[in-house]
PDB file of C-alpha atoms in Angstrom:
ATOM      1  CA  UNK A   1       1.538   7.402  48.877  1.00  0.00           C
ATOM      2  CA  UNK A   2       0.967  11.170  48.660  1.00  0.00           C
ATOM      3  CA  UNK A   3      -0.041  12.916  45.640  1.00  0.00           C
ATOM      4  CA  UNK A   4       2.887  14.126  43.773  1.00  0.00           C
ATOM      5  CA  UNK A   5       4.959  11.395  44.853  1.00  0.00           C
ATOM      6  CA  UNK A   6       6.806  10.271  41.266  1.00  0.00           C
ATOM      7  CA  UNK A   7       9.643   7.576  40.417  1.00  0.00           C
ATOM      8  CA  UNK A   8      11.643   7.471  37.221  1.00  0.00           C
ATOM      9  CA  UNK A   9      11.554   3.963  35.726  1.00  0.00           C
ATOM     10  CA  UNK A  10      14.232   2.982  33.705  1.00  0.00           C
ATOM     11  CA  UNK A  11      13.121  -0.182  30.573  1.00  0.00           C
ATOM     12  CA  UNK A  12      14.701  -2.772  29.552  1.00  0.00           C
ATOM     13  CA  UNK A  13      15.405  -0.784  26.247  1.00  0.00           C
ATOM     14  CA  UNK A  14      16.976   2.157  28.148  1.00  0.00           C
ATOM     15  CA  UNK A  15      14.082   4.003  27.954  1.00  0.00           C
ATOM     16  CA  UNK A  16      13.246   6.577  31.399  1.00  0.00           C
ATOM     17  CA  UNK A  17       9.286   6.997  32.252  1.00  0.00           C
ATOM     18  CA  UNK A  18       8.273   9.114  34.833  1.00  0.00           C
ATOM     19  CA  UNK A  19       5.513   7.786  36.746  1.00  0.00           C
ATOM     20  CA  UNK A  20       3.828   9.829  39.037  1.00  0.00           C
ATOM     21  CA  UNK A  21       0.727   9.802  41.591  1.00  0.00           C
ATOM     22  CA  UNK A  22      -1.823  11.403  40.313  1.00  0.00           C
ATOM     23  CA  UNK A  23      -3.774  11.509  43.726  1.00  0.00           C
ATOM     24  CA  UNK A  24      -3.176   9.639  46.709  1.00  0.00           C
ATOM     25  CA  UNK A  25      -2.947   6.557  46.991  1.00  0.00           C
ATOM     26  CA  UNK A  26      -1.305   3.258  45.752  1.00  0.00           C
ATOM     27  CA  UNK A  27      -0.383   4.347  41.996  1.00  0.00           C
ATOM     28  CA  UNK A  28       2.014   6.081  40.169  1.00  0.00           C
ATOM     29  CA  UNK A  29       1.558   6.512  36.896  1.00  0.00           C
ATOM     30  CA  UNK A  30       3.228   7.311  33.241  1.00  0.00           C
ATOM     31  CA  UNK A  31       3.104   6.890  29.651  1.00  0.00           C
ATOM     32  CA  UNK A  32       5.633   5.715  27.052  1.00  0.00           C
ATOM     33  CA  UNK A  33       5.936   6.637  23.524  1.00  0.00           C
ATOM     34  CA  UNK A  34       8.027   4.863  21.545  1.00  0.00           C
ATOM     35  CA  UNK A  35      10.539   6.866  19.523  1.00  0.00           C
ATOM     36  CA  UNK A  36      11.724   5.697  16.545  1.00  0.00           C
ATOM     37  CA  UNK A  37      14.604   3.694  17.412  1.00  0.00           C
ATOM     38  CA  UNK A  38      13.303   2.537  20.651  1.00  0.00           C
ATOM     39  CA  UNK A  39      13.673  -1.646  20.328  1.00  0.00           C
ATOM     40  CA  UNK A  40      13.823  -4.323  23.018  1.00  0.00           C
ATOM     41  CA  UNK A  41      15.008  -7.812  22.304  1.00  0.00           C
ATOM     42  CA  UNK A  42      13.039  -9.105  25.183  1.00  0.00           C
ATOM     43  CA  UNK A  43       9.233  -8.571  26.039  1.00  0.00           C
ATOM     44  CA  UNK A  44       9.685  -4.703  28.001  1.00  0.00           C
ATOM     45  CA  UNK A  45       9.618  -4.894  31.688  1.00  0.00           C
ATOM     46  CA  UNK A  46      11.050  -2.494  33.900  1.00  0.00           C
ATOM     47  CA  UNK A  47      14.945  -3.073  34.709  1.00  0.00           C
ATOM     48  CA  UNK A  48      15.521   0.155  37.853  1.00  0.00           C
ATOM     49  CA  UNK A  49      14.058   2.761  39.022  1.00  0.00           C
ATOM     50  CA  UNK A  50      15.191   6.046  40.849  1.00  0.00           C
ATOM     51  CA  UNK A  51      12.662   8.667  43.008  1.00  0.00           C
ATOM     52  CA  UNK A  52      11.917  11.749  40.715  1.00  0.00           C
ATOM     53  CA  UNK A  53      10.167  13.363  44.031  1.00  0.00           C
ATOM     54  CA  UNK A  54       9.954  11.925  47.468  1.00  0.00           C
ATOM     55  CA  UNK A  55       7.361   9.187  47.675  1.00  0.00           C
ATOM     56  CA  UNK A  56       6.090   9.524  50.513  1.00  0.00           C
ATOM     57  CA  UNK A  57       3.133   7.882  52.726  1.00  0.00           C
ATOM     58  CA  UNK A  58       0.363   9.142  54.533  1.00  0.00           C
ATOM     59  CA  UNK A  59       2.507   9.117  57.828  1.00  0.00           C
ATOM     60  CA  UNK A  60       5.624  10.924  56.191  1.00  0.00           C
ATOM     61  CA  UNK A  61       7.592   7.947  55.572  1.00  0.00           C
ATOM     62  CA  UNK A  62       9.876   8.685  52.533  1.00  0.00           C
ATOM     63  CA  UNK A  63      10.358   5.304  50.045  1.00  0.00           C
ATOM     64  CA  UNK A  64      14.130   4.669  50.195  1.00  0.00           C
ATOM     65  CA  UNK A  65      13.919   0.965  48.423  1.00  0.00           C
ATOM     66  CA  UNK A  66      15.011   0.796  44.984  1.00  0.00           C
ATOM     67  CA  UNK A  67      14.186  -2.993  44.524  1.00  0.00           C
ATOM     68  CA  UNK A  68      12.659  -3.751  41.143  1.00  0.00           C
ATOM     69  CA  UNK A  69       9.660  -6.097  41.576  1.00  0.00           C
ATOM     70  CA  UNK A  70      10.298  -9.586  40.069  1.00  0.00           C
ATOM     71  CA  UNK A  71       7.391 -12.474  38.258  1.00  0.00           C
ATOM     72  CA  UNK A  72       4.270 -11.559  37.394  1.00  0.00           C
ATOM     73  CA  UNK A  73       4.788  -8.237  40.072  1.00  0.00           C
ATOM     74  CA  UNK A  74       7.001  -6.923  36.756  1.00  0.00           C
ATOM     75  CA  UNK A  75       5.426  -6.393  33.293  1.00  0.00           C
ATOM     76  CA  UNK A  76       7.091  -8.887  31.149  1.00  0.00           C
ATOM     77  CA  UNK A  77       5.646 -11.560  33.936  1.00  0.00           C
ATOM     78  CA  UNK A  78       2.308 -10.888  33.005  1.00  0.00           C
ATOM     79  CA  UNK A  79       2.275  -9.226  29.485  1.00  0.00           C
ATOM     80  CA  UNK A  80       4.435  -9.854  26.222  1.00  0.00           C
ATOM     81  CA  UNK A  81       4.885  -6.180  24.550  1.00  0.00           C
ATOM     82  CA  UNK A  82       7.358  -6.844  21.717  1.00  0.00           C
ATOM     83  CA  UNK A  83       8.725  -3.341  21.002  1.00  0.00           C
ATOM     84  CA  UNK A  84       9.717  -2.291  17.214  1.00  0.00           C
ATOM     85  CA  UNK A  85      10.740   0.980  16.503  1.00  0.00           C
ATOM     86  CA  UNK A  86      12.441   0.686  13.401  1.00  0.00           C
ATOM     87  CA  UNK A  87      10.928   1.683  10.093  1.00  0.00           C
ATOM     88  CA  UNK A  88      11.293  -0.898   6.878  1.00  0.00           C
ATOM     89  CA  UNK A  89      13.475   0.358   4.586  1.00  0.00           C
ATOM     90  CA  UNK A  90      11.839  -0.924   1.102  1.00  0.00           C
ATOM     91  CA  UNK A  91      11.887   1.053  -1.815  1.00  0.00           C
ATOM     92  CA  UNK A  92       9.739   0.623  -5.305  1.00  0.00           C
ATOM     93  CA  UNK A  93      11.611   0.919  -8.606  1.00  0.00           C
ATOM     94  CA  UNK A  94       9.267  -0.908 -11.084  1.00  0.00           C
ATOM     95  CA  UNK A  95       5.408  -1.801 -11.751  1.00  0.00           C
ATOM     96  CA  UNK A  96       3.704  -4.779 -14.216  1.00  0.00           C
ATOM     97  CA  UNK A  97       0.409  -5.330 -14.546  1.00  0.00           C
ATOM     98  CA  UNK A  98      -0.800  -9.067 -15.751  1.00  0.00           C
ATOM     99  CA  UNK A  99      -4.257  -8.971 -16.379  1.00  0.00           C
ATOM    100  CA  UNK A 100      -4.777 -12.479 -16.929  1.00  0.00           C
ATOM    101  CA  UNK A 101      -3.551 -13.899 -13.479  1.00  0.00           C
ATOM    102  CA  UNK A 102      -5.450 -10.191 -12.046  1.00  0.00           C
ATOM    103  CA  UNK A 103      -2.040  -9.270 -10.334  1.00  0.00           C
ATOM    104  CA  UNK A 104      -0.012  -6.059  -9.830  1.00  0.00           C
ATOM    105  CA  UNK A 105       3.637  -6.998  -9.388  1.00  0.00           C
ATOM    106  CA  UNK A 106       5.951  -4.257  -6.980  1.00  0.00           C
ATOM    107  CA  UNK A 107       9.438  -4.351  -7.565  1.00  0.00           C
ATOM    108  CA  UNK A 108      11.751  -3.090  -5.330  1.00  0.00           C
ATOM    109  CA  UNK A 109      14.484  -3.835  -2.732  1.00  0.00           C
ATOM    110  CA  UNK A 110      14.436  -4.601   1.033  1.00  0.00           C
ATOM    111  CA  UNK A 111      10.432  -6.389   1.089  1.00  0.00           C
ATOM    112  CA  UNK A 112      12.197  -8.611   3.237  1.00  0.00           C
ATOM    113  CA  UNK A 113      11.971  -6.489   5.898  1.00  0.00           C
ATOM    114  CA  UNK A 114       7.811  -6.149   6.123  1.00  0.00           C
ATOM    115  CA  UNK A 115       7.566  -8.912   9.163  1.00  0.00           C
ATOM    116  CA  UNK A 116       4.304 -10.277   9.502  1.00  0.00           C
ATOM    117  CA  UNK A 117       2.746 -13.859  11.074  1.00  0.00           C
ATOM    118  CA  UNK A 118       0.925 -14.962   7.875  1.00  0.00           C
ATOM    119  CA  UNK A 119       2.325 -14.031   4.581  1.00  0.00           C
ATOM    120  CA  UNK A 120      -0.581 -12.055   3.455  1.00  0.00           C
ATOM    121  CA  UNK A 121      -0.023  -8.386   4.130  1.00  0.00           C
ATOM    122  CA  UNK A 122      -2.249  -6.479   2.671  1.00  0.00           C
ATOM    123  CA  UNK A 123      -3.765  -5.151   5.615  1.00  0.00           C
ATOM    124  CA  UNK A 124      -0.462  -3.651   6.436  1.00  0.00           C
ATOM    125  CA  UNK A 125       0.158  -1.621   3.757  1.00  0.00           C
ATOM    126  CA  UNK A 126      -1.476   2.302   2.754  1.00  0.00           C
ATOM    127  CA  UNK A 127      -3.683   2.002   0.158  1.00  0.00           C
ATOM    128  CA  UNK A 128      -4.061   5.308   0.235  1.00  0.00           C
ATOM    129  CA  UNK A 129      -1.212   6.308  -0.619  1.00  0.00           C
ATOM    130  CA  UNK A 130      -1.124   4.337  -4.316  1.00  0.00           C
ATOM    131  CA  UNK A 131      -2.427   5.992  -7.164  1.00  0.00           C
ATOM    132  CA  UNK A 132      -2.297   4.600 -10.451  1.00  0.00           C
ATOM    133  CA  UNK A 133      -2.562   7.752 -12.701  1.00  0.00           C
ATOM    134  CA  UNK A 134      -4.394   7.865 -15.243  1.00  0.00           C
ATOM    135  CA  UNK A 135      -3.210   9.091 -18.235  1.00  0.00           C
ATOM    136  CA  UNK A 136       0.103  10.152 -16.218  1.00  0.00           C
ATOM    137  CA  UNK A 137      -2.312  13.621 -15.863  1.00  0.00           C
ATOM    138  CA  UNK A 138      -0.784  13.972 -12.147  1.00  0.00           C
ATOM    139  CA  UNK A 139      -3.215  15.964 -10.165  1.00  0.00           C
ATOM    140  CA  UNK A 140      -5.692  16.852 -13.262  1.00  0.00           C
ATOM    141  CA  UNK A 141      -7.075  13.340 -12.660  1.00  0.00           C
ATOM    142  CA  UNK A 142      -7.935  11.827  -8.963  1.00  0.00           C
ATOM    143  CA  UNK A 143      -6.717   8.800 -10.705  1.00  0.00           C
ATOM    144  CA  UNK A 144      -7.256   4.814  -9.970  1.00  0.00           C
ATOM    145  CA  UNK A 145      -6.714   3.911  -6.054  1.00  0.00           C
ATOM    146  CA  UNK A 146      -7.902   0.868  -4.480  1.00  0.00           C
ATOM    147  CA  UNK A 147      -8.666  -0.258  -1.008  1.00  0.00           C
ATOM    148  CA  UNK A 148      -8.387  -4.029   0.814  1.00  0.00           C
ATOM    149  CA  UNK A 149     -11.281  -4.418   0.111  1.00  0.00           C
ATOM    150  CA  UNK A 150     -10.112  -4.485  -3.740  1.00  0.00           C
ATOM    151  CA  UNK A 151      -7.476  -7.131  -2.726  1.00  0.00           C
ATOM    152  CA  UNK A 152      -7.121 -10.472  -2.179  1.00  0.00           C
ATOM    153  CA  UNK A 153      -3.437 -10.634  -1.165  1.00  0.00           C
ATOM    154  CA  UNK A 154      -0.179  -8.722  -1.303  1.00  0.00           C
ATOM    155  CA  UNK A 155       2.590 -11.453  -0.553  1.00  0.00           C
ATOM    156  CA  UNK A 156       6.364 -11.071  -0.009  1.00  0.00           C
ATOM    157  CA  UNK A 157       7.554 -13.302  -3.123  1.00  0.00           C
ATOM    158  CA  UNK A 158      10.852 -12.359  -2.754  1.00  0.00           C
ATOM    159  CA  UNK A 159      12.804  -9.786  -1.229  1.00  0.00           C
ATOM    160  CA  UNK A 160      12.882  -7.556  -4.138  1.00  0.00           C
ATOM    161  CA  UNK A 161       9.251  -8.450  -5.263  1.00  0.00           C
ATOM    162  CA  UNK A 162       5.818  -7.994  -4.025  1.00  0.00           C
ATOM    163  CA  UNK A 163       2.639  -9.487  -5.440  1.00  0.00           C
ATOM    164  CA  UNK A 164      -0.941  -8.203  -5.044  1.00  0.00           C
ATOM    165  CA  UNK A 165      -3.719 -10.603  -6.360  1.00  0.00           C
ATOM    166  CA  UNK A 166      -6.752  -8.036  -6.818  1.00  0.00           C
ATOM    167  CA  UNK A 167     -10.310  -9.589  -5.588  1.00  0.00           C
ATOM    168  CA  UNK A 168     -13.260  -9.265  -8.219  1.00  0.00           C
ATOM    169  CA  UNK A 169     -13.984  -5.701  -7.011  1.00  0.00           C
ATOM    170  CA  UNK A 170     -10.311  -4.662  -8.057  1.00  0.00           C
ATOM    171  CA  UNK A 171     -10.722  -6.307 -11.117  1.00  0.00           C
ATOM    172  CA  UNK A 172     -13.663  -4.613 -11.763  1.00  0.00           C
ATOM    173  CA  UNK A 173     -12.514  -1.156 -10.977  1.00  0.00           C
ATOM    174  CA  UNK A 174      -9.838  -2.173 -13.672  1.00  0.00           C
ATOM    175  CA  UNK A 175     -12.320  -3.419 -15.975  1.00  0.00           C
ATOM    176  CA  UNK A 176     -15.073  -0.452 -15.803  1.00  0.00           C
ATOM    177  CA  UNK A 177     -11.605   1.877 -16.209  1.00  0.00           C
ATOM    178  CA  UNK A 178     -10.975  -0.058 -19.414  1.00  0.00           C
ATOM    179  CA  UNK A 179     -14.664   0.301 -20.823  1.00  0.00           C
ATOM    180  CA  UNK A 180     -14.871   4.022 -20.261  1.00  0.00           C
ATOM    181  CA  UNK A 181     -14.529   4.314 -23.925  1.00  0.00           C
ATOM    182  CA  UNK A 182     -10.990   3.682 -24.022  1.00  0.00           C
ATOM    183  CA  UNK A 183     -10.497   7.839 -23.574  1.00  0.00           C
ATOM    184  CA  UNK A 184      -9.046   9.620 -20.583  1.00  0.00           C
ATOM    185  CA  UNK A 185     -10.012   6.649 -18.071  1.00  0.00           C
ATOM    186  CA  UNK A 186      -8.604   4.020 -19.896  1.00  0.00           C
ATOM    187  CA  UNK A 187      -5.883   1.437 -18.682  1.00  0.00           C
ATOM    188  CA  UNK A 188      -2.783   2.217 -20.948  1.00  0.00           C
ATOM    189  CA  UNK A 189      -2.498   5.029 -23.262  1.00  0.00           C
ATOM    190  CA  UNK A 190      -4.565   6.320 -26.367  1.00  0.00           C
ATOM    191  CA  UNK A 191      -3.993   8.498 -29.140  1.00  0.00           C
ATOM    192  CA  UNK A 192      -4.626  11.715 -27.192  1.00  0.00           C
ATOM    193  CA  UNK A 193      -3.014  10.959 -23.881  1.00  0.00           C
ATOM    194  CA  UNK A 194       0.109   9.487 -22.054  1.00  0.00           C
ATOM    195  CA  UNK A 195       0.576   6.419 -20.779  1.00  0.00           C
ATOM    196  CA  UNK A 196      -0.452   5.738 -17.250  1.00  0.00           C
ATOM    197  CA  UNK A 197       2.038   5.544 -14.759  1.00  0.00           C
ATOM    198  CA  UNK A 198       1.689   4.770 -10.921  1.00  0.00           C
ATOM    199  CA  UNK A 199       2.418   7.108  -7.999  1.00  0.00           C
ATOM    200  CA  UNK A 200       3.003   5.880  -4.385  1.00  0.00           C
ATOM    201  CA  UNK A 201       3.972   8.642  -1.264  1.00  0.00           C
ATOM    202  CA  UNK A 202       6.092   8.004   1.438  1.00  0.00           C
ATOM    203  CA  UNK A 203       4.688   5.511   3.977  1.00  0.00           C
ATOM    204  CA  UNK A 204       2.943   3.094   1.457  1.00  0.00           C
ATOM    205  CA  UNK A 205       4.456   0.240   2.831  1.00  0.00           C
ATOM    206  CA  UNK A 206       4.616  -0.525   6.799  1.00  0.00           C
ATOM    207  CA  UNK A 207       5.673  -4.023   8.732  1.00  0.00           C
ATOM    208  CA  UNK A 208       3.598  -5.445  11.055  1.00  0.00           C
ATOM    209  CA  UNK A 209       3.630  -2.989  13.934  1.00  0.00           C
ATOM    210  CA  UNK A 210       2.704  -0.391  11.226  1.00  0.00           C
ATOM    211  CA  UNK A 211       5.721   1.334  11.125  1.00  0.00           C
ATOM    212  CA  UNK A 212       5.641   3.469   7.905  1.00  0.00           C
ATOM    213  CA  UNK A 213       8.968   2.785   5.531  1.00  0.00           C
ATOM    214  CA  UNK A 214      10.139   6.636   4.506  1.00  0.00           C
ATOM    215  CA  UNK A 215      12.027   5.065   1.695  1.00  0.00           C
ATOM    216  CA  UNK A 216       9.153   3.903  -0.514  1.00  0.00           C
ATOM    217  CA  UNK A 217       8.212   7.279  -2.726  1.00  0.00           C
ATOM    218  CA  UNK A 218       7.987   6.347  -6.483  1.00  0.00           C
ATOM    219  CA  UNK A 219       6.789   8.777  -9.288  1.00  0.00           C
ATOM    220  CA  UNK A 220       5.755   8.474 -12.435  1.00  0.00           C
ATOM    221  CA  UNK A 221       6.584   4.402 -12.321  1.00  0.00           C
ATOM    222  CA  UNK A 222       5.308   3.306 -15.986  1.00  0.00           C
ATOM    223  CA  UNK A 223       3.835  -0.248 -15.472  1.00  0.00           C
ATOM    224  CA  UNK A 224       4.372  -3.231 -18.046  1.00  0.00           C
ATOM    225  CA  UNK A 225       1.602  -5.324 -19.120  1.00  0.00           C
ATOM    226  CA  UNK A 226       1.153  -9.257 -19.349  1.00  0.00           C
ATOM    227  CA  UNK A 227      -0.619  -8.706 -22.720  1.00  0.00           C
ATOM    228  CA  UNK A 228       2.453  -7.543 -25.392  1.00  0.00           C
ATOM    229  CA  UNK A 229       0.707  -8.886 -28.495  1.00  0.00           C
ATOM    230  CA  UNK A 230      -0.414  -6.165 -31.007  1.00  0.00           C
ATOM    231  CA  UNK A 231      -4.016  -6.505 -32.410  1.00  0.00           C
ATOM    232  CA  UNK A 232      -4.866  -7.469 -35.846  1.00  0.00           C
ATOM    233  CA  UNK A 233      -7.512  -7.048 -38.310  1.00  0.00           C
ATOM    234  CA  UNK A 234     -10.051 -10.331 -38.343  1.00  0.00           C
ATOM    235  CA  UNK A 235     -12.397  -9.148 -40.233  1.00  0.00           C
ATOM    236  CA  UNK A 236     -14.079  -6.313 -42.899  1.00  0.00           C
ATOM    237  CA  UNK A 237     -17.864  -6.322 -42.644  1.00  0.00           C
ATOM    238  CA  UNK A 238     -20.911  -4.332 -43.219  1.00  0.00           C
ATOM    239  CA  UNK A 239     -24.347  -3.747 -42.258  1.00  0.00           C
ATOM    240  CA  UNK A 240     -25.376  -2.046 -45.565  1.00  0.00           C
ATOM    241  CA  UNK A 241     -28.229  -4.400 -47.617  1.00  0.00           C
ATOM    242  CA  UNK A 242     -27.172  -6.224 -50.918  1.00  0.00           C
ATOM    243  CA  UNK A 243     -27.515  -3.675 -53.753  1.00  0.00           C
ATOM    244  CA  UNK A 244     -26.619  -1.372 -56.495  1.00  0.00           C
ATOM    245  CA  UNK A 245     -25.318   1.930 -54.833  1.00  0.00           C
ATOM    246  CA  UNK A 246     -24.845   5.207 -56.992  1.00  0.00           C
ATOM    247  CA  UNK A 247     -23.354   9.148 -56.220  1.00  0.00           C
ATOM    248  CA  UNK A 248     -24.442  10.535 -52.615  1.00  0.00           C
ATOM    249  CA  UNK A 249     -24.979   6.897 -51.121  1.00  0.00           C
ATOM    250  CA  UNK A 250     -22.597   5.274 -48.054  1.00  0.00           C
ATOM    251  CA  UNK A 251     -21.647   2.156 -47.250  1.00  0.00           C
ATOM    252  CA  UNK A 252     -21.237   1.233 -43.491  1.00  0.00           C
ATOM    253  CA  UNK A 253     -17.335  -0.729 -43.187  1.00  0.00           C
ATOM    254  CA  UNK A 254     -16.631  -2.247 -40.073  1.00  0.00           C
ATOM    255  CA  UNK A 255     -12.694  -3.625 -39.690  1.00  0.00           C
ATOM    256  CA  UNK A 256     -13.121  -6.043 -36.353  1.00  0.00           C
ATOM    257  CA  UNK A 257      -9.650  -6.303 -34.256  1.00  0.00           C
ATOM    258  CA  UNK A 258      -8.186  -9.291 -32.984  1.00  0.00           C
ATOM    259  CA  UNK A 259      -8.518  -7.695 -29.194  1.00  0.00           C
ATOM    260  CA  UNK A 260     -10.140  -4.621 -27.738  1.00  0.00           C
ATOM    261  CA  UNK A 261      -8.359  -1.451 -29.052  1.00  0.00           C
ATOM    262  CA  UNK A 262      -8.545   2.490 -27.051  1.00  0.00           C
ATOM    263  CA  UNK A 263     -10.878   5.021 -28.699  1.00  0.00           C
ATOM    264  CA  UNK A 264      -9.624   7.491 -31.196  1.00  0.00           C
ATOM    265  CA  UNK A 265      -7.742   4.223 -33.020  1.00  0.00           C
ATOM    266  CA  UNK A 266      -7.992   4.379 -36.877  1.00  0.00           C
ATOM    267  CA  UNK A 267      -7.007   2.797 -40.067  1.00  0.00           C
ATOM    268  CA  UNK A 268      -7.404   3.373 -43.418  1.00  0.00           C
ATOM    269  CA  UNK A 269      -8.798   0.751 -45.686  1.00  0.00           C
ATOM    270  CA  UNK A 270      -8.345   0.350 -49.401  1.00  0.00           C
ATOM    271  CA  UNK A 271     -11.310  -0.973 -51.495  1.00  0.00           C
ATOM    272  CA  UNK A 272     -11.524  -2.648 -54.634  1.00  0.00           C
ATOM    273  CA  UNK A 273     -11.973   0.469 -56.476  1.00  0.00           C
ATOM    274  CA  UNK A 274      -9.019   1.962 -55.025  1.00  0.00           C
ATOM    275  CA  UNK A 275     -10.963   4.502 -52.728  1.00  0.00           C
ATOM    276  CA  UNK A 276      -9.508   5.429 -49.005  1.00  0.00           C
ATOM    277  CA  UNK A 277     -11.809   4.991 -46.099  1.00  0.00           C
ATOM    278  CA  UNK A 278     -11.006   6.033 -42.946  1.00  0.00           C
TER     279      UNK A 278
END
């Protein structure tokens, strides 16, 4: 057919492409773009078409037919393309944190709606666009993120909970966060800072076409922790030698806690001869 020549195909989702000959000869060609929306509960194939422009041969014959190819001359006879235009609609309400089974538990509504073949789904979701903020300094801090790398699964539990089992190397970005000196970059909260909370924009979750939920925005989410036990004093010690001590001299005191406890923690202890030490 002649250059120019074009036909408007109408899908089996209701969907019009133009397709149009780009030069002469035997194809006409177009593009769709699925719209958000778009859906087809069969694989797509082409259901009509009508002539945009005259198609028209080499000897001036003008196509009048408007039969639709059938079998493998028709898309869905040779290819399955599942179309899925609509977005999940999960949101994120709450965050906890158990360090002991190395998980970060997503609460929320609608995870029911992230399809995927295997129930592992990390690779589906934005890591980029979770932030756990450190400190809950917003932008003074680039914060914690993590990529799949960092995990070793994110699984539907539930349709209002989502688990993520971090690998080693998200534990260990954890872990080196915690033994920053327990100051600005640690895990929690200290003495001089908020606690952390966790930030996730628009999009963070998608199904498994990767459409990108616009429901999912959470701000300022302050995550629980697995570990609710306070510490305790095990033990008073000190590295000073056995002696008499007079005006002027110290005395190292170390108090040892029960667990790790964030920089700028302090007590003060009473001694036997009822003087303070901080």
């Amino acid at each position: 057919v002649l250059k120019g020549s074009a036909i408007t195909a109408t899908l089996n989702n209701n969907v019009n492409v133009v397709l149009t000959a780009a030069a002469n000869g035997t194809s006409m060609v177009g593009t769709y773009t699925i719209q958000a929306g778009d859906s087809a509960t069969t694989d797509l194939t082409v259901n009509s078409y009508t002539t945009s422009s005259p198609v028209t041969d080499v000897f001036g014959n003008v196509m009048t037919s408007t039969t639709v190819p059938t079998g493998t001359d028709n898309i869905a006879g040779s290819h399955a393309i599942d179309i899925d235009a609509s977005r999940p609609a999960s949101t994120i309400t709450a965050v906890a944190y158990n360090s002991s089974a190395n998980t970060i538990t997503l609460t929320g509504t609608n995870f029911d709606q992230i399809e995927s073949a295997t129930t592992d789904i990390k690779a589906q979701l934005d890591w980029t666009k979770f932030t756990w903020d450190i400190d809950g300094d917003g932008a003074t801090s680039a914060g914690l993120t993590f990529e799949v790398a960092d995990i070793t699964s994110a699984e539907k539990t539930s349709a209002t909970q989502l688990t993520i089992t971090l690998s080693n190397a998200g534990q260990t970005k954890i872990t080196n966060a915690l033994a920053a000196g327990f100051g600005a970059d640690a895990i929690g909260a200290d003495a001089a800072n908020a606690a952390d909370n966790v930030d996730i924009t628009a999009g963070f979750i998608r199904d498994a076409s990767l459409n990108a939920a616009t429901t999912d925005a959470a701000s300022n989410l302050s995550p629980t922790y697995s570990d609710n036990v306070a510490p305790t004093i095990s033990s008073f010690s000190t590295s000073t030698s056995n002696g008499s001590y007079g005006i002027g001299d110290t005395v190292n005191i170390t108090a040892t806690t029960s667990e790790a406890v964030l920089k700028g923690s302090a007590i003060t202890a009473t001694l036997n001869n009822n003087v303070n030490v901080v």
